[in-house]
Coordinates of C-alpha atoms in Angstrom, one line a residue:
M1 CA -45.4 44.1 53.5
K2 CA -44.4 45.5 50.4
K3 CA -44.0 42.2 48.6
A4 CA -47.7 40.5 49.8
S5 CA -49.7 44.3 48.6
F6 CA -48.2 44.0 45.1
I7 CA -48.9 40.2 45.2
A8 CA -52.5 40.8 46.3
V9 CA -53.1 43.2 44.0
A10 CA -51.7 41.5 40.9
T11 CA -53.8 39.0 41.9
A12 CA -56.9 41.1 42.8
A13 CA -56.1 42.2 38.6
T14 CA -55.8 38.6 37.8
F15 CA -58.8 37.9 38.8
I16 CA -60.8 40.9 37.3
A17 CA -59.1 40.4 34.4
T18 CA -60.3 36.8 33.7
A19 CA -63.7 37.7 35.0
A20 CA -63.4 40.0 32.5
T21 CA -62.4 38.5 29.7
A22 CA -65.0 35.4 30.4
A23 CA -68.1 37.8 30.7
T24 CA -69.8 37.7 26.7
L25 CA -69.7 33.8 27.0
D26 CA -70.5 33.2 30.3
D27 CA -73.6 35.5 29.7
V28 CA -74.1 33.7 25.5
K29 CA -75.0 30.9 28.2
A30 CA -77.1 31.9 29.9
K31 CA -79.4 33.8 28.1
G32 CA -79.1 30.5 25.0
F33 CA -78.1 32.8 22.3
I34 CA -76.6 35.4 20.9
Q35 CA -77.2 38.5 19.5
C36 CA -75.7 39.3 16.3
G37 CA -75.7 42.8 14.4
V38 CA -76.4 42.9 10.8
T39 CA -77.5 45.2 8.6
T40 CA -80.7 45.8 7.9
G41 CA -81.2 44.2 4.8
L42 CA -78.5 43.4 2.0
A43 CA -78.9 41.5 -0.6
G44 CA -76.1 37.9 -0.4
F45 CA -74.7 39.2 3.0
A46 CA -78.0 39.6 4.8
A47 CA -81.7 39.3 4.5
P48 CA -84.8 37.7 5.6
N49 CA -86.4 35.3 3.2
N50 CA -89.9 34.4 2.1
E51 CA -90.6 32.6 5.8
G52 CA -88.9 35.5 7.2
K53 CA -85.4 33.8 7.8
W54 CA -81.9 35.5 8.3
E55 CA -79.9 33.8 5.6
G56 CA -76.8 35.8 3.9
F57 CA -72.7 35.8 3.8
D58 CA -72.3 37.5 7.4
V59 CA -75.2 35.7 8.6
D60 CA -73.4 32.3 8.1
F61 CA -70.4 33.7 10.1
C62 CA -73.4 34.4 13.1
R63 CA -74.5 31.3 12.5
A64 CA -70.9 29.3 12.9
M65 CA -70.6 30.9 16.1
S66 CA -73.2 29.8 18.0
A67 CA -72.2 26.1 16.1
A68 CA -69.1 26.7 17.6
I69 CA -70.2 27.3 21.1
F70 CA -73.3 25.6 21.3
G71 CA -73.5 22.6 18.3
D72 CA -76.7 24.1 17.4
P73 CA -75.8 27.3 14.3
D74 CA -80.0 28.2 14.9
K75 CA -78.4 29.7 18.7
V76 CA -79.2 33.5 17.0
K77 CA -81.2 36.4 17.0
Y78 CA -80.8 38.6 14.5
T79 CA -80.6 43.3 15.2
P80 CA -80.4 45.0 12.2
T81 CA -78.3 47.9 12.4
T82 CA -77.9 51.1 10.3
A83 CA -74.9 52.2 9.5
K84 CA -75.5 55.1 12.2
E85 CA -77.0 52.4 15.1
R86 CA -74.3 49.8 14.9
F87 CA -71.7 51.0 17.1
T88 CA -73.8 52.3 18.7
A89 CA -75.3 48.6 19.5
L90 CA -71.9 46.9 19.8
Q91 CA -70.6 49.9 22.1
S92 CA -73.4 48.9 24.6
A93 CA -73.7 45.6 24.7
E94 CA -77.0 45.3 22.3
I95 CA -75.3 42.7 20.6
D96 CA -72.3 40.4 21.2
V97 CA -70.7 40.5 18.0
L98 CA -71.4 43.1 15.1
A99 CA -71.4 41.1 11.4
R100 CA -72.5 43.6 9.2
N101 CA -70.4 44.4 6.3
T102 CA -67.7 46.6 7.9
T103 CA -64.8 47.9 7.0
W104 CA -62.1 47.4 8.9
T105 CA -60.0 51.2 9.4
F106 CA -57.5 52.4 12.4
S107 CA -59.9 54.6 14.1
R108 CA -62.5 51.8 14.6
D109 CA -60.5 49.4 15.4
V110 CA -58.4 51.9 18.8
N111 CA -60.6 55.2 18.9
L112 CA -64.4 53.5 19.0
G113 CA -63.1 50.2 21.5
F114 CA -63.6 47.6 18.9
E115 CA -61.2 44.5 17.9
F116 CA -62.1 43.6 14.2
V117 CA -61.8 39.5 14.3
G118 CA -60.0 39.3 10.5
V119 CA -62.1 40.1 6.5
N120 CA -64.0 38.1 6.0
Y121 CA -64.6 39.7 2.5
Y122 CA -62.2 41.9 1.0
D123 CA -63.7 45.0 -0.7
G124 CA -64.0 48.6 -2.3
Q125 CA -65.6 51.0 -3.1
G126 CA -67.1 51.4 -6.7
F127 CA -70.2 53.6 -8.7
M128 CA -73.2 52.1 -10.0
V129 CA -75.1 54.3 -13.2
K130 CA -77.9 53.7 -15.9
K131 CA -76.9 52.6 -18.9
A132 CA -78.8 54.7 -20.6
L133 CA -76.4 57.9 -18.9
G134 CA -73.9 56.6 -21.2
V135 CA -70.9 56.6 -18.6
K136 CA -68.2 54.4 -19.0
S137 CA -65.8 55.5 -16.5
A138 CA -66.0 57.4 -12.9
L139 CA -63.8 59.9 -14.5
E140 CA -66.2 60.9 -16.6
L141 CA -69.0 61.8 -13.0
S142 CA -67.8 65.1 -12.3
G143 CA -71.0 67.2 -11.8
A144 CA -73.0 64.3 -10.9
R145 CA -75.8 64.0 -8.1
V146 CA -74.2 61.3 -6.3
C147 CA -76.8 59.1 -3.6
V148 CA -74.3 57.7 -0.5
Q149 CA -75.2 56.1 2.2
S150 CA -74.1 58.4 5.8
G151 CA -71.9 56.4 8.9
T152 CA -70.0 55.2 6.3
T153 CA -66.3 55.3 4.9
T154 CA -68.0 55.7 1.7
E155 CA -68.7 59.3 2.5
L156 CA -65.0 60.8 3.5
N157 CA -63.7 58.1 -0.2
L158 CA -66.1 59.9 -2.5
A159 CA -64.4 63.0 -1.6
D160 CA -61.4 62.6 -1.7
Y161 CA -61.7 60.8 -5.1
F162 CA -63.9 63.7 -6.3
T163 CA -60.5 66.1 -4.7
A164 CA -57.6 64.6 -6.3
N165 CA -59.1 64.2 -10.0
G166 CA -60.2 67.8 -10.0
M167 CA -64.1 67.3 -10.0
K168 CA -67.2 68.3 -8.8
Y169 CA -70.2 66.5 -7.1
D170 CA -73.6 66.6 -4.9
S171 CA -73.8 64.5 -2.3
V172 CA -77.2 63.2 -1.5
V173 CA -77.4 61.3 1.1
F174 CA -79.8 58.7 3.6
D175 CA -79.5 56.6 6.4
T176 CA -79.9 53.2 4.7
A177 CA -79.2 50.9 1.6
D178 CA -82.5 50.8 0.4
E179 CA -83.3 54.1 0.7
V180 CA -80.2 54.4 -1.3
R181 CA -80.9 52.3 -4.2
E182 CA -84.4 53.7 -4.3
A183 CA -83.2 57.5 -4.5
Y184 CA -80.9 56.6 -7.3
L185 CA -83.8 54.8 -9.1
K186 CA -85.9 58.0 -8.5
D187 CA -83.5 59.9 -10.6
T188 CA -82.6 61.2 -7.9
C189 CA -79.1 61.2 -7.8
D190 CA -77.2 59.8 -11.0
V191 CA -74.5 58.0 -9.6
Y192 CA -75.3 55.2 -6.3
T193 CA -71.8 54.8 -4.7
T194 CA -71.1 51.9 -2.0
D195 CA -68.5 48.8 -1.9
Q196 CA -69.1 46.6 -4.8
S197 CA -70.1 43.7 -3.4
G198 CA -72.7 46.1 -1.8
L199 CA -73.4 47.4 -5.3
Y200 CA -73.8 44.3 -6.8
A201 CA -76.5 43.2 -4.3
Q202 CA -78.6 46.0 -4.6
R203 CA -78.8 45.6 -8.2
S204 CA -79.7 41.9 -7.8
V205 CA -82.7 43.4 -6.3
I206 CA -83.6 45.7 -9.1
A207 CA -86.6 44.7 -11.3
D208 CA -84.0 45.3 -15.1
P209 CA -80.3 45.3 -13.9
E210 CA -78.8 44.5 -17.2
A211 CA -79.9 48.7 -17.4
H212 CA -77.5 49.3 -14.5
I213 CA -73.5 48.9 -15.2
V214 CA -70.6 49.1 -12.4
L215 CA -68.3 50.8 -13.5
P216 CA -64.4 49.4 -13.5
E217 CA -62.8 52.4 -10.6
V218 CA -62.6 50.7 -7.3
I219 CA -61.0 53.5 -5.2
S220 CA -60.9 52.1 -2.5
K221 CA -59.8 49.4 0.1
E222 CA -62.4 47.5 2.0
P223 CA -61.6 44.7 4.0
L224 CA -64.9 43.7 5.4
G225 CA -65.2 41.2 9.0
P226 CA -66.5 41.3 12.1
L227 CA -66.2 42.8 15.5
V228 CA -66.5 42.6 19.1
R229 CA -65.6 44.6 21.9
H230 CA -61.8 45.4 23.6
G231 CA -61.6 43.8 26.7
D232 CA -63.2 40.8 26.2
N233 CA -60.6 38.6 24.7
Q234 CA -61.7 35.3 25.0
W235 CA -64.9 35.6 23.2
G236 CA -62.7 37.7 20.2
D237 CA -60.3 35.2 19.8
I238 CA -63.7 33.1 19.8
A239 CA -65.4 34.1 16.7
R240 CA -61.8 35.0 15.4
W241 CA -60.9 31.5 14.8
T242 CA -65.0 30.7 13.8
L243 CA -64.1 32.8 10.9
N244 CA -60.3 31.0 10.6
A245 CA -61.2 27.9 10.9
M246 CA -63.9 27.7 7.9
I247 CA -61.1 29.2 6.2
E248 CA -58.9 26.9 6.9
A249 CA -61.5 24.1 6.1
E250 CA -62.0 25.4 2.8
E251 CA -57.6 25.1 1.9
L252 CA -57.6 22.1 3.3
N253 CA -60.6 20.5 1.2
V254 CA -62.8 20.3 4.4
S255 CA -66.2 20.5 4.2
S256 CA -69.7 20.2 5.7
A257 CA -70.0 17.3 2.2
N258 CA -66.6 15.1 3.8
V259 CA -66.1 15.9 7.0
D260 CA -67.4 12.7 9.3
D261 CA -65.6 10.8 7.2
L262 CA -62.8 12.7 7.6
K263 CA -63.1 13.3 11.4
A264 CA -63.7 9.2 11.6
N265 CA -61.2 8.2 8.7
T266 CA -58.0 11.4 8.2
K267 CA -54.4 10.6 9.1
N268 CA -53.0 14.5 8.4
P269 CA -52.8 15.7 12.0
G270 CA -53.8 19.3 11.2
I271 CA -57.3 17.9 9.7
Q272 CA -57.1 16.5 12.9
R273 CA -56.1 19.1 14.8
M274 CA -59.4 21.5 13.4
L275 CA -62.1 19.0 14.0
G276 CA -60.8 17.0 17.6
T277 CA -60.1 14.1 17.4
S278 CA -56.5 15.1 18.6
G279 CA -54.9 18.5 20.7
D280 CA -57.1 20.5 22.7
L281 CA -58.3 23.5 20.6
G282 CA -61.7 24.0 21.9
Q283 CA -60.4 23.3 25.4
Q284 CA -58.1 26.0 24.7
L285 CA -60.9 28.8 23.5
G286 CA -63.5 27.6 26.4
L287 CA -65.2 25.4 24.1
S288 CA -65.9 21.6 23.4
N289 CA -63.1 20.0 21.1
D290 CA -65.4 19.9 18.2
W291 CA -66.3 23.3 17.7
A292 CA -64.8 23.5 14.8
Y293 CA -66.6 20.8 12.9
N294 CA -69.8 21.6 14.6
I295 CA -69.1 25.4 12.6
I296 CA -68.2 22.6 9.0
K297 CA -71.2 20.7 9.8
N298 CA -74.0 22.8 10.5
V299 CA -72.6 25.4 8.2
G300 CA -70.0 24.9 5.7
N301 CA -66.5 25.9 5.2
Y302 CA -65.3 29.8 3.5
G303 CA -66.1 28.4 0.1
E304 CA -69.5 27.1 0.3
S305 CA -70.8 29.7 2.3
F306 CA -69.2 32.3 -0.5
A307 CA -70.8 30.0 -3.3
R308 CA -74.0 29.9 -1.6
N309 CA -74.8 33.2 -0.7
L310 CA -72.8 35.5 -3.3
G311 CA -71.1 33.3 -5.9
E312 CA -71.6 32.8 -9.9
G313 CA -74.8 31.0 -10.3
T314 CA -76.5 33.0 -7.1
A315 CA -78.6 36.7 -8.6
L316 CA -75.3 38.6 -7.0
N317 CA -73.1 36.4 -9.7
I318 CA -69.5 37.9 -7.8
A319 CA -66.2 36.1 -8.6
R320 CA -64.1 35.1 -5.3
G321 CA -61.0 37.3 -6.8
L322 CA -59.1 38.2 -4.1
N323 CA -61.3 36.5 -1.9
A324 CA -60.0 33.4 -3.2
Q325 CA -57.5 31.3 -1.5
W326 CA -53.8 32.6 -1.3
N327 CA -52.9 29.2 -3.1
K328 CA -55.6 29.6 -6.2
G329 CA -54.9 33.3 -7.1
G330 CA -56.6 35.5 -4.0
I331 CA -55.3 37.1 -0.5
L332 CA -57.2 34.7 1.3
Y333 CA -55.2 33.0 4.3
A334 CA -56.1 31.5 7.5
P335 CA -53.2 30.9 10.6
P336 CA -52.5 27.5 10.9
L337 CA -54.5 26.3 13.7
R338 CA -52.2 24.4 15.5

């Protein structure tokens, strides 16, 4: 009797767990789109263009997930969120995934009940000042008024850095990055601090970007990446391997330009598995076997997305740096698709 009861409970638990893990993918398929949380607007990462269409590095991740699931990169609706709003939106299931230059930390991963699916941009906090201020180092900023965005890791890093170096400062806090930038330009503060990628993004939309410099100090580790809710392993896997497929595709030199030729002609077993001409990786995710092909064909690999939105030749002009592939001087690395 006890054995029968145990088996019944175990079977019920397995059924509940299976239902839970399938919930988000089923919901997304039923409504026909992914609801993706993004920033309220950050050049290069996520912002509407002149036609009102969202574009950017984080937007490309949302589009890649859509391509993996639907074979169409445009089955996405975007929810702009402030730093304060973003976690509530994900917890409440207002959004299905958050792709919003968010730092992976212990408390966010464990205490808030989120699952970071990987790092799509290795960053660090820095400082921007006007050249006219005559400052060359962050160690010269004692007594400065510092503009900072609320609800971010930036506030704590700022306090830690100034305390550790025996300096004083006054923080001037705003809810959105645009508010911080405008306050900085109006001399409400002397210094703008956020992740360095954000500083380059904000400087790119200032009328005279050359009048502003990003100081050399990087005062924190800011591994940025997409995240989903805990408890839905299948959905987490789809998000994780969407990112990994883009990274791996760049390493294997598979791009939107050559993916059709490689799908038809490659003899490389790793590329064959990725593009779905052998193996069953897509089926293991609950997707079609050409899921990664659809990502690369419609959105491109990691390097294509970086170059299009952030890289040299764009307004941000950010070098790959740490975000180069592991075999090209960076630390970008994806587990093998096998």
